[in-house]
Amino acid sequence: MTITEKIVSRASGRNVAAGDFLEVLPLDHVYLNEVIAPPALIGFERDFGSTFSGLGKELRVFDSSRVTFFPDHTVPSSSEKVSEGISMMKRFSASQGIRMLKQGDGIEHTVASENGTVRPGDIVVATDSHTCTQGALGALAFGIGTKEAEYALANGELYSFTVPQTIRFDISGRPGRGVYAKDIILHILGMMGEGGCSGRIAEFGGSCVSEMDMDGRFTMCNLCVEMGARSGMVEPDGRTVEYTREAVASAGGEWSEADASRVMRSDEGASYEQVREIDAASIEPTVSLPHSPANARPVGEVDEEIDTVFIGSCANARRDDLTEVARILKGRKVHPGVNLIVIPASRRIYNWALETGIMSVLAEAGANIESSNCGPCFGKHMGVLAEGQKCLSTSNRNYRGRMGSEKAFVYLSSPATAAASAVEGRIADPRKYVGAGA
Amino acid sequence: MMLGGTAVRKFGENINTDYIISADLLQESWDADFFAKHAFEKYDQEFVGRCAGRKDNVVVAGSNFGCGSSREQAVHAIRNNGVVFVIAQSYPDIFYRNAINNGLVVAKSDTTGMREGDRIEIDTASGVARNITAGTETPLLNSPSDLRRFETRDTLEYVRGRLRERLSAKSE
Ligand code: SF4
């Protein structure tokens, strides 16, 4: 069995295989951001209010301890309507006893793993396509829309679920200098195309992934939806367990026997729809050109001036990323023609960067550093691009119009490539800046 | 169930939900018609005008229609422009499920021979799509259970039933 089949079997109480249909899939956790929560809460009351009142009950979510609210996209709020939505979430969560984070606590997908909301073996849905990030913990996690969020709030269930097939990516070899998880996943997107993993689980394994730190695994799983994957998956190992234990403890929780029993791996000889072998040593620093994340090229083939660099989003901007960025920017200045925006992915990462001195390295280099939010990644605030602007971003989508004007150009890369490019004012090879053993 | 209409637009491959409705608008309204008014604003400025005043619009597309973000507003943006159905080679999961949950029929079929202006019909009972203008017929590739869901549009009632069961069981 694959890990995905095992997780669904555990949750549904019977052995299932890829292709099996489940009328009902029980969920362990549901989280909502402030983009979708307001319409979902309105819909929840509209669609289920009479069901509750008809039975003489108060309107309540299925289990308030298994729901979390994240105001993370457009914070600090950029408009009255955004604030109105956040206030609605506050009222609702207070009345239901749902945990709601604060503006600036961080991007949902970064925080949900960082504070132990999601644990290995869980089945989790959230109102955002990058929920697949949690696959790095060995959890089955994917995005849903507003209606399914309403349904999930009502019953803690997802309906009409077909167990997905898995495509296994066996990644061996050591990535070379200046090559990171982001380069590997952009390379894979280039190989597969935007719809190449459609409806499948992208399971990442092999020696390269075993040696990869958690931050890299999150990045890999984050971007797998850009090839259509239902979700990403990395089999949990010692590193995963250590990470989750700490995450759970940091939020005052405890890692239990039950948690340990949910750490599962795919069996030897599990049945995969496809196995793709990749040699990480052959991958170069990679950039995706406008207007598709799958439009990947080795950095050496890209010769482009840029005026904006965005280091942030749920794809990157974790500790390892900011460490690399600071390493490159230390003692250097951002190019006079470049606006560099750095947004640490969570408040914890932000505060850690302050303590470690990374923040002052970035500030001295001339970066604009903002509190944790999605902002520029989806063209909402904090650096919206105008016609003709060219931006190198560490986010996950470079669709036309994604970061502002439909006549702007967005390139995607690793944080190291982004930092090197911020210095040069053009898309640059990070290998010049990172020594051997990076 | 038979549905028919005129292909107002034929899109290519990988039309993402950002193209259907721009992300910066999502938090500015909770009204489906607002999103309909801004449909394809950054990608195809003619779309809304072409749909205007008609109730039988059909959207034709290539593969992977609706990829990217999970925003359900993309479904409202299309549906509330008088679109009777979308017909495309394939859809990614999130958009496909969002469409079904909101009563937007998303037919899967070979669309290579379909052109703007063609009259297109689908018959969910016999599982075929017909291009009346070209006189051709292609099979619908949706699963039989999804074709039935297009007809009954009953997910909400089912979920309410589950909720009633759950609430009643709890009070016993
Ligand atoms: S950082 Fe970008 S991709 Fe990630 S959740 Fe926010 S808007 Fe979505």
XYZ file of C-alpha atoms and ligand atoms in Angstrom:
618
model
C 0.000 0.000 0.000
C 1.060 3.581 -0.548
C 1.095 5.938 2.422
C -1.949 7.680 0.924
C -3.892 4.402 0.812
C -2.854 3.699 4.411
C -3.966 7.109 5.646
C -7.376 6.810 3.975
C -7.741 3.212 5.212
C -6.996 4.280 8.773
C -9.538 7.108 8.611
C -12.306 5.162 6.926
C -11.864 1.957 8.915
C -11.473 -0.320 5.909
C -8.683 -1.192 3.523
C -8.857 0.918 0.414
C -6.810 1.113 -2.763
C -6.253 3.870 -5.304
C -9.375 4.260 -7.418
C -11.771 3.245 -4.629
C -14.734 5.531 -4.097
C -15.737 6.729 -0.639
C -19.053 8.440 -0.160
C -17.710 9.995 3.037
C -14.135 10.802 4.033
C -13.734 11.736 7.725
C -11.469 14.726 8.339
C -9.050 15.387 11.167
C -8.731 19.113 10.730
C -10.164 21.996 8.713
C -8.577 25.410 8.393
C -9.835 28.581 6.749
C -8.212 31.845 5.742
C -9.821 35.269 5.635
C -10.319 35.119 1.865
C -12.808 32.248 1.973
C -13.975 32.115 5.597
C -16.438 35.036 5.319
C -18.485 33.586 2.426
C -18.164 30.095 3.954
C -19.533 31.284 7.309
C -22.406 33.097 5.620
C -23.128 29.932 3.635
C -22.853 27.718 6.720
C -25.591 29.706 8.484
C -27.730 29.984 5.359
C -27.513 26.312 4.382
C -27.567 24.643 7.805
C -29.301 27.132 10.115
C -32.717 25.536 9.649
C -31.334 22.021 10.128
C -30.020 22.986 13.550
C -33.065 25.011 14.587
C -35.414 22.304 13.258
C -33.916 19.935 15.832
C -33.962 22.582 18.527
C -30.174 22.911 18.478
C -27.821 25.838 18.347
C -25.732 26.305 15.253
C -22.359 24.663 15.940
C -19.408 23.421 13.930
C -18.705 19.679 14.119
C -15.817 20.047 16.570
C -14.398 23.453 17.384
C -11.074 21.955 18.487
C -10.498 20.685 14.962
C -11.053 23.989 13.166
C -8.557 26.855 12.880
C -8.924 30.335 11.397
C -6.000 32.155 9.808
C -6.228 35.813 8.851
C -3.086 35.696 6.695
C -3.546 36.896 3.130
C -4.267 40.602 3.230
C -2.968 41.593 6.639
C -2.613 44.117 8.096
C -5.919 44.631 6.329
C -5.814 46.697 3.163
C -9.500 47.589 2.870
C -12.697 48.008 4.842
C -14.168 44.885 3.298
C -11.146 42.810 4.328
C -11.451 44.109 7.892
C -15.161 43.350 7.878
C -14.388 39.749 6.926
C -11.782 39.394 9.665
C -14.221 40.825 12.232
C -16.827 38.300 11.142
C -14.303 35.480 11.693
C -13.472 36.864 15.123
C -17.109 36.944 16.195
C -17.810 33.488 14.839
C -14.690 31.885 16.320
C -15.306 33.482 19.723
C -18.877 32.216 19.830
C -17.868 28.708 18.725
C -14.632 28.362 20.672
C -12.551 28.043 17.499
C -8.878 28.955 17.632
C -8.151 32.021 15.520
C -4.664 33.324 14.929
C -3.817 36.984 14.745
C -2.948 39.113 11.758
C 0.781 38.743 11.281
C 1.078 35.324 12.937
C 1.906 33.957 9.531
C 0.784 32.259 6.376
C -1.618 29.411 7.100
C 0.396 26.619 5.473
C 3.597 27.613 7.244
C 1.927 28.031 10.623
C -0.275 24.918 10.453
C 2.833 22.733 10.484
C 4.923 24.988 12.706
C 2.461 24.872 15.624
C 1.449 21.227 15.331
C -2.034 21.839 13.929
C -1.264 19.160 11.337
C 0.498 15.927 12.240
C 1.667 12.903 10.266
C -1.180 10.656 9.135
C -3.834 13.364 9.432
C -6.431 14.102 6.786
C -6.703 17.845 6.471
C -8.562 20.196 4.177
C -8.354 23.969 3.950
C -9.795 26.635 1.710
C -6.621 27.122 -0.266
C -4.932 25.135 -2.997
C -1.522 25.182 -1.267
C -2.819 23.064 1.610
C -0.814 20.371 -0.198
C 2.217 21.829 1.645
C 1.287 19.651 4.649
C 2.070 16.539 2.622
C 5.659 17.142 3.751
C 4.574 15.855 7.166
C 3.195 12.634 5.736
C -0.357 13.937 6.076
C -3.010 13.835 3.369
C -3.928 17.466 2.844
C -5.582 19.345 0.037
C -7.475 22.458 -0.899
C -11.242 22.741 -1.075
C -13.687 25.456 -2.122
C -16.245 27.424 -0.131
C -19.092 24.876 -0.271
C -16.946 21.959 0.801
C -15.643 24.141 3.647
C -19.249 24.711 4.784
C -19.882 20.975 4.616
C -16.661 20.262 6.490
C -17.658 22.722 9.221
C -21.036 21.016 9.517
C -19.924 17.401 9.738
C -16.129 17.170 9.598
C -16.454 15.223 6.378
C -15.669 15.429 2.694
C -18.026 13.761 0.218
C -17.569 11.727 -2.977
C -13.882 11.089 -2.583
C -11.940 8.819 -4.898
C -8.635 7.579 -3.478
C -6.057 9.134 -5.806
C -3.384 7.284 -7.731
C 0.191 8.115 -6.793
C 3.089 9.156 -8.983
C 6.327 8.482 -7.149
C 9.296 10.765 -7.752
C 12.473 8.955 -6.709
C 15.095 11.625 -6.312
C 18.650 10.452 -5.834
C 21.999 12.220 -5.870
C 23.210 15.305 -4.066
C 22.089 18.670 -5.346
C 25.039 20.777 -6.453
C 26.103 24.118 -5.046
C 23.355 26.750 -5.302
C 20.662 24.145 -5.945
C 17.810 23.838 -3.455
C 14.467 22.087 -3.033
C 12.857 24.927 -4.999
C 15.090 24.278 -8.011
C 14.266 20.580 -7.879
C 10.529 21.156 -7.804
C 10.621 23.820 -10.547
C 12.620 21.337 -12.617
C 9.968 18.661 -11.960
C 7.186 21.083 -12.954
C 9.034 21.710 -16.191
C 9.255 17.978 -16.780
C 5.580 17.277 -16.011
C 3.760 20.386 -17.284
C 0.907 22.236 -15.604
C -1.507 19.310 -15.824
C 1.057 16.496 -15.693
C 0.186 15.198 -12.250
C -3.513 15.958 -12.455
C -5.597 14.257 -9.785
C -2.597 12.279 -8.517
C -0.593 12.355 -5.326
C 2.999 13.403 -6.006
C 5.030 11.294 -3.578
C 8.622 12.454 -3.210
C 11.203 9.968 -2.005
C 14.741 8.711 -2.549
C 18.047 9.556 -0.908
C 17.897 13.250 -1.797
C 14.543 13.687 -0.054
C 15.643 11.636 2.975
C 18.565 14.003 3.411
C 16.463 17.093 2.802
C 15.507 19.220 5.806
C 11.831 19.837 6.546
C 11.864 23.340 5.060
C 12.869 21.906 1.692
C 10.211 19.207 1.876
C 7.539 21.836 2.523
C 8.686 23.746 -0.552
C 8.538 20.627 -2.733
C 5.031 19.707 -1.587
C 3.841 23.328 -1.800
C 4.442 23.552 -5.531
C 3.117 20.171 -6.567
C -0.356 21.664 -7.138
C 1.259 23.628 -9.998
C 1.403 20.359 -11.927
C -2.196 19.608 -11.002
C -1.413 17.220 -8.132
C -4.184 16.567 -5.634
C -1.445 16.797 -3.063
C 2.199 16.163 -2.333
C 3.536 13.535 0.020
C 6.805 12.781 1.752
C 6.943 9.668 3.906
C 7.590 10.716 7.495
C 10.921 9.754 9.061
C 12.910 10.652 12.173
C 13.249 14.230 10.998
C 9.480 14.570 10.532
C 8.751 13.157 13.953
C 11.323 15.409 15.616
C 9.923 18.434 13.791
C 6.311 17.640 14.709
C 7.136 16.833 18.339
C 8.739 20.244 18.704
C 5.891 21.932 16.865
C 3.283 20.309 19.079
C 5.252 21.142 22.240
C 5.711 24.753 21.143
C 1.937 25.137 21.168
C 1.657 23.576 24.619
C 0.473 20.209 23.316
C 1.816 16.735 23.735
C 2.962 14.178 21.226
C 1.080 11.018 22.125
C 1.157 7.298 21.397
C -1.757 7.870 19.065
C 0.302 10.425 17.126
C 3.176 7.962 16.879
C 0.865 5.255 15.561
C -0.132 7.495 12.672
C 3.390 7.775 11.299
C 3.139 5.627 8.194
C 5.264 4.859 5.164
C 4.561 3.322 1.797
C 5.241 -0.409 1.621
C 8.069 -1.811 -0.438
C 6.352 -2.817 -3.638
C 3.441 -0.417 -3.151
C 1.628 0.072 -6.390
C 2.385 3.363 -8.101
C 0.811 4.571 -11.285
C 4.217 5.786 -12.412
C 7.704 6.036 -10.948
C 9.914 8.855 -12.197
C 13.626 8.792 -11.421
C 15.440 12.065 -10.999
C 19.115 12.720 -10.383
C 19.362 15.831 -8.229
C 23.023 16.221 -9.124
C 22.062 16.985 -12.703
C 19.695 19.835 -11.785
C 20.901 23.426 -12.104
C 19.574 26.517 -10.376
C 16.209 26.838 -12.113
C 13.948 29.740 -13.036
C 10.349 29.556 -14.292
C 9.628 32.156 -16.936
C 6.359 34.053 -17.408
C 3.526 33.035 -17.400
C 3.617 29.455 -16.166
C 5.283 27.768 -13.174
C 6.008 24.848 -15.501
C 7.981 27.075 -17.883
C 11.251 26.107 -16.172
C 14.766 26.826 -17.503
C 18.291 26.545 -16.100
C 19.281 29.978 -14.805
C 22.128 30.183 -17.325
C 19.622 30.377 -20.163
C 17.846 33.385 -18.667
C 19.115 36.881 -19.351
C 16.688 39.388 -17.940
C 16.791 42.666 -16.069
C 14.398 42.898 -13.137
C 13.101 45.753 -11.012
C 11.375 43.853 -8.184
C 12.415 40.877 -6.075
C 9.938 39.250 -3.706
C 11.259 36.802 -1.122
C 8.244 35.434 0.681
C 5.092 33.276 0.376
C 4.120 29.831 1.629
C 6.535 28.297 -0.887
C 9.654 29.723 0.749
C 10.615 32.350 3.374
C 11.262 29.777 6.078
C 14.385 29.724 8.240
C 16.683 27.875 5.856
C 15.602 30.189 3.059
C 16.277 33.379 4.975
C 19.614 31.982 6.146
C 20.712 31.542 2.528
C 19.397 34.966 1.565
C 21.302 36.622 4.428
C 24.442 34.731 3.497
C 24.300 36.260 0.039
C 23.237 39.762 1.083
C 25.715 40.103 3.968
C 27.995 43.039 3.265
C 26.287 43.700 -0.081
C 23.680 46.191 -1.240
C 20.494 45.635 -3.170
C 20.945 46.982 -6.724
C 19.786 50.622 -6.991
C 17.176 49.705 -9.578
C 15.585 46.923 -7.529
C 12.807 47.005 -4.938
C 13.489 44.021 -2.664
C 10.556 42.924 -0.512
C 11.165 40.277 2.136
C 8.255 38.784 4.055
C 9.109 36.025 6.541
C 6.413 33.353 6.304
C 5.428 33.478 9.967
C 5.786 35.586 13.098
C 8.019 32.934 14.627
C 10.328 33.052 11.644
C 10.200 36.849 11.727
C 11.174 36.959 15.416
C 13.816 34.296 14.927
C 15.319 36.363 12.112
C 15.449 39.331 14.472
C 17.209 37.334 17.175
C 19.741 35.773 14.848
C 20.655 39.091 13.307
C 19.429 37.978 9.890
C 16.937 40.815 9.881
C 19.629 43.457 10.250
C 21.654 41.908 7.442
C 18.611 42.203 5.191
C 17.756 45.708 6.378
C 21.329 46.943 5.905
C 21.357 45.536 2.402
C 18.300 47.677 1.663
C 15.401 45.227 1.841
C 11.852 46.284 2.667
C 10.820 43.842 5.364
C 7.126 43.380 6.105
C 5.212 41.475 8.754
C 3.990 38.010 7.771
C 1.320 37.922 5.060
C 0.768 36.776 1.484
C 0.584 40.282 0.006
C 2.536 40.513 -3.227
C 2.204 36.790 -4.014
C -1.368 37.283 -5.193
C -1.171 40.921 -6.240
C -3.253 42.256 -3.403
C -1.006 44.644 -1.484
C 2.560 45.381 -0.323
C 4.125 45.539 -3.763
C 1.608 45.302 -6.600
C 3.257 45.297 -10.041
C 2.461 47.775 -12.807
C 2.544 47.327 -16.579
C 6.028 46.474 -17.804
C 7.476 45.652 -14.389
C 9.583 42.531 -14.032
C 9.691 40.633 -10.789
C 11.650 37.625 -9.591
C 9.613 35.916 -6.881
C 10.152 32.965 -4.554
C 6.411 32.241 -4.606
C 4.689 29.520 -6.592
C 2.619 31.177 -9.345
C 3.715 33.477 -12.127
C 0.438 33.542 -14.047
C -0.233 36.600 -16.105
C -1.697 39.253 -13.778
C -0.997 37.235 -10.632
C 1.060 39.948 -8.943
C -0.748 42.961 -10.401
C -0.942 44.149 -13.993
C -1.564 41.559 -16.692
C 1.249 43.340 -18.503
C 3.802 42.658 -15.765
C 6.235 39.705 -15.892
C 6.892 37.311 -13.036
C 9.758 34.825 -12.784
C 10.030 32.163 -10.081
C 13.182 30.940 -8.382
C 14.806 29.827 -5.132
C 15.504 32.392 -2.411
C 19.255 32.177 -3.187
C 18.717 33.010 -6.858
C 16.368 35.803 -5.801
C 18.972 37.275 -3.437
C 21.749 37.093 -6.025
C 19.446 38.741 -8.556
C 18.499 41.506 -6.108
C 22.194 42.372 -5.902
C 22.800 42.324 -9.646
C 19.558 43.873 -10.857
C 19.151 40.997 -13.274
C 18.412 37.312 -12.969
C 21.669 35.911 -11.646
C 23.284 32.563 -10.967
C 23.516 32.085 -7.181
C 26.561 29.825 -7.514
C 28.763 32.900 -7.712
C 27.702 33.799 -4.190
C 27.481 30.545 -2.317
C 30.677 28.708 -1.560
C 31.200 24.973 -1.810
C 29.262 22.995 0.757
C 26.302 25.348 0.682
C -30.837 15.860 -19.062
C -30.284 17.799 -22.270
C -28.507 21.150 -22.259
C -27.663 23.266 -25.253
C -26.231 26.622 -26.152
C -23.787 28.612 -28.214
C -20.037 28.510 -27.718
C -19.272 32.102 -26.733
C -15.601 31.484 -26.176
C -13.084 28.788 -26.887
C -10.094 28.856 -24.567
C -6.843 26.902 -24.830
C -5.119 24.776 -22.214
C -4.348 25.490 -18.562
C -6.786 28.344 -17.975
C -6.211 29.002 -14.281
C -8.674 30.421 -11.779
C -6.605 33.627 -11.540
C -7.479 34.209 -15.217
C -11.137 33.487 -14.517
C -11.319 35.860 -11.571
C -8.401 37.954 -10.387
C -7.173 37.251 -6.852
C -7.165 40.866 -5.725
C -10.977 41.017 -6.078
C -11.831 37.988 -3.959
C -12.076 39.789 -0.655
C -13.885 42.830 -1.971
C -17.338 41.270 -2.237
C -19.440 38.318 -1.047
C -21.814 38.607 -3.960
C -21.641 36.160 -6.886
C -22.766 38.784 -9.414
C -19.832 40.996 -8.505
C -17.495 38.230 -9.649
C -19.517 37.642 -12.809
C -19.065 41.287 -13.734
C -15.280 40.920 -13.429
C -14.955 37.503 -15.085
C -11.746 37.105 -17.132
C -11.036 40.812 -16.610
C -7.266 40.472 -16.892
C -7.319 37.689 -19.454
C -10.170 38.208 -21.891
C -11.812 41.591 -21.735
C -14.474 40.603 -24.271
C -15.848 37.690 -22.290
C -18.493 39.486 -20.232
C -19.760 41.444 -23.256
C -20.069 38.299 -25.337
C -22.156 36.626 -22.650
C -24.362 39.645 -21.970
C -28.104 39.330 -22.413
C -28.055 35.572 -23.093
C -28.855 32.583 -20.962
C -27.468 29.859 -23.201
C -23.745 30.559 -23.213
C -21.338 27.652 -23.500
C -17.655 27.919 -22.592
C -15.356 25.585 -24.526
C -11.783 24.910 -23.407
C -8.792 22.625 -23.789
C -7.256 20.549 -21.018
C -6.795 21.440 -17.336
C -9.475 24.150 -17.275
C -9.672 25.879 -13.869
C -6.227 24.948 -12.566
C -4.518 26.832 -9.747
C -6.273 28.309 -6.756
C -9.283 26.858 -4.934
C -11.387 30.044 -5.171
C -15.009 29.117 -5.734
C -15.643 32.659 -6.960
C -14.287 31.398 -10.298
C -17.331 29.157 -10.599
C -19.692 32.033 -9.752
C -17.921 34.271 -12.256
C -18.662 31.825 -15.070
C -22.078 30.562 -13.987
C -23.553 34.010 -13.382
C -22.709 35.089 -16.926
C -25.577 32.989 -18.245
C -23.333 29.974 -18.864
C -25.326 26.721 -19.162
C -22.260 24.536 -19.167
C -18.519 24.410 -19.643
C -17.080 21.735 -21.888
C -13.338 21.004 -21.713
C -10.877 18.173 -22.261
C -10.123 17.929 -18.520
C -10.315 19.757 -15.186
C -8.192 19.608 -12.050
C -9.968 18.300 -8.933
C -10.631 21.434 -6.927
C -12.324 23.402 -9.699
C -14.264 20.377 -10.882
C -15.631 19.713 -7.415
C -16.394 23.395 -6.817
C -18.348 23.510 -10.070
C -20.447 20.450 -9.253
C -21.128 21.749 -5.742
C -22.440 24.999 -7.204
C -24.571 23.572 -9.967
C -22.246 24.520 -12.824
C -22.214 21.672 -15.321
C -18.633 20.890 -16.332
C -18.702 18.419 -19.188
C -15.575 16.508 -20.187
C -15.218 15.669 -23.830
C -12.968 16.022 -26.836
C -13.362 19.703 -27.702
C -10.841 19.940 -30.531
C -13.514 20.227 -33.217
C -15.591 22.867 -31.430
C -15.449 26.493 -32.489
C -16.765 29.791 -31.250
C -20.307 30.293 -32.497
C -21.039 26.558 -32.771
C -24.223 25.237 -31.219
C -23.209 22.605 -28.656
C -25.516 20.211 -26.838
C -24.879 17.654 -24.151
C -27.074 14.749 -23.172
C -26.168 13.383 -19.760
C -28.493 10.401 -20.089
C -26.846 9.018 -23.215
C -23.440 10.491 -22.331
C -22.739 12.403 -25.530
C -21.828 15.910 -26.614
C -23.069 17.071 -29.997
C -21.704 19.849 -32.113
C -24.911 20.670 -33.994
C -23.179 23.185 -36.263
C -20.484 20.750 -37.369
C -22.754 17.700 -37.205
C -20.349 15.739 -35.002
C -20.701 13.786 -31.781
C -18.200 12.960 -29.022
C -18.632 10.926 -25.827
C -18.888 12.629 -22.420
C -15.996 11.436 -20.267
C -17.405 12.347 -16.846
C -18.045 9.417 -14.524
C -21.646 8.145 -14.544
C -22.079 9.258 -10.924
C -20.955 12.806 -11.782
C -23.350 12.904 -14.735
C -26.128 11.970 -12.317
C -25.000 14.686 -9.900
C -25.367 17.248 -12.698
C -29.003 16.269 -12.856
C -29.910 15.971 -9.216
C -27.631 18.708 -7.808
C -28.318 17.157 -4.431
C -25.082 17.350 -2.423
C -26.451 19.913 0.021
C -29.518 17.812 0.843
C -27.263 14.826 1.414
C -25.014 16.820 3.753
C -28.067 18.106 5.643
C -29.179 14.511 6.063
C -25.773 13.577 7.487
C -26.009 16.535 9.854
C -29.498 15.538 11.044
C -28.254 11.999 11.684
C -25.257 13.260 13.594
C -27.275 15.668 15.732
C -29.942 13.086 16.511
C -27.390 10.415 17.389
C -25.666 12.805 19.776
C -28.798 13.557 21.747
C -29.665 9.901 22.337
S 1.564 32.955 -0.053
Fe 0.577 33.055 -2.050
S 0.262 30.951 -2.649
Fe 0.684 30.943 -0.448
S -1.328 30.989 0.538
Fe -0.628 33.108 0.305
S -1.475 33.818 -1.646
Fe -1.612 31.597 -1.624
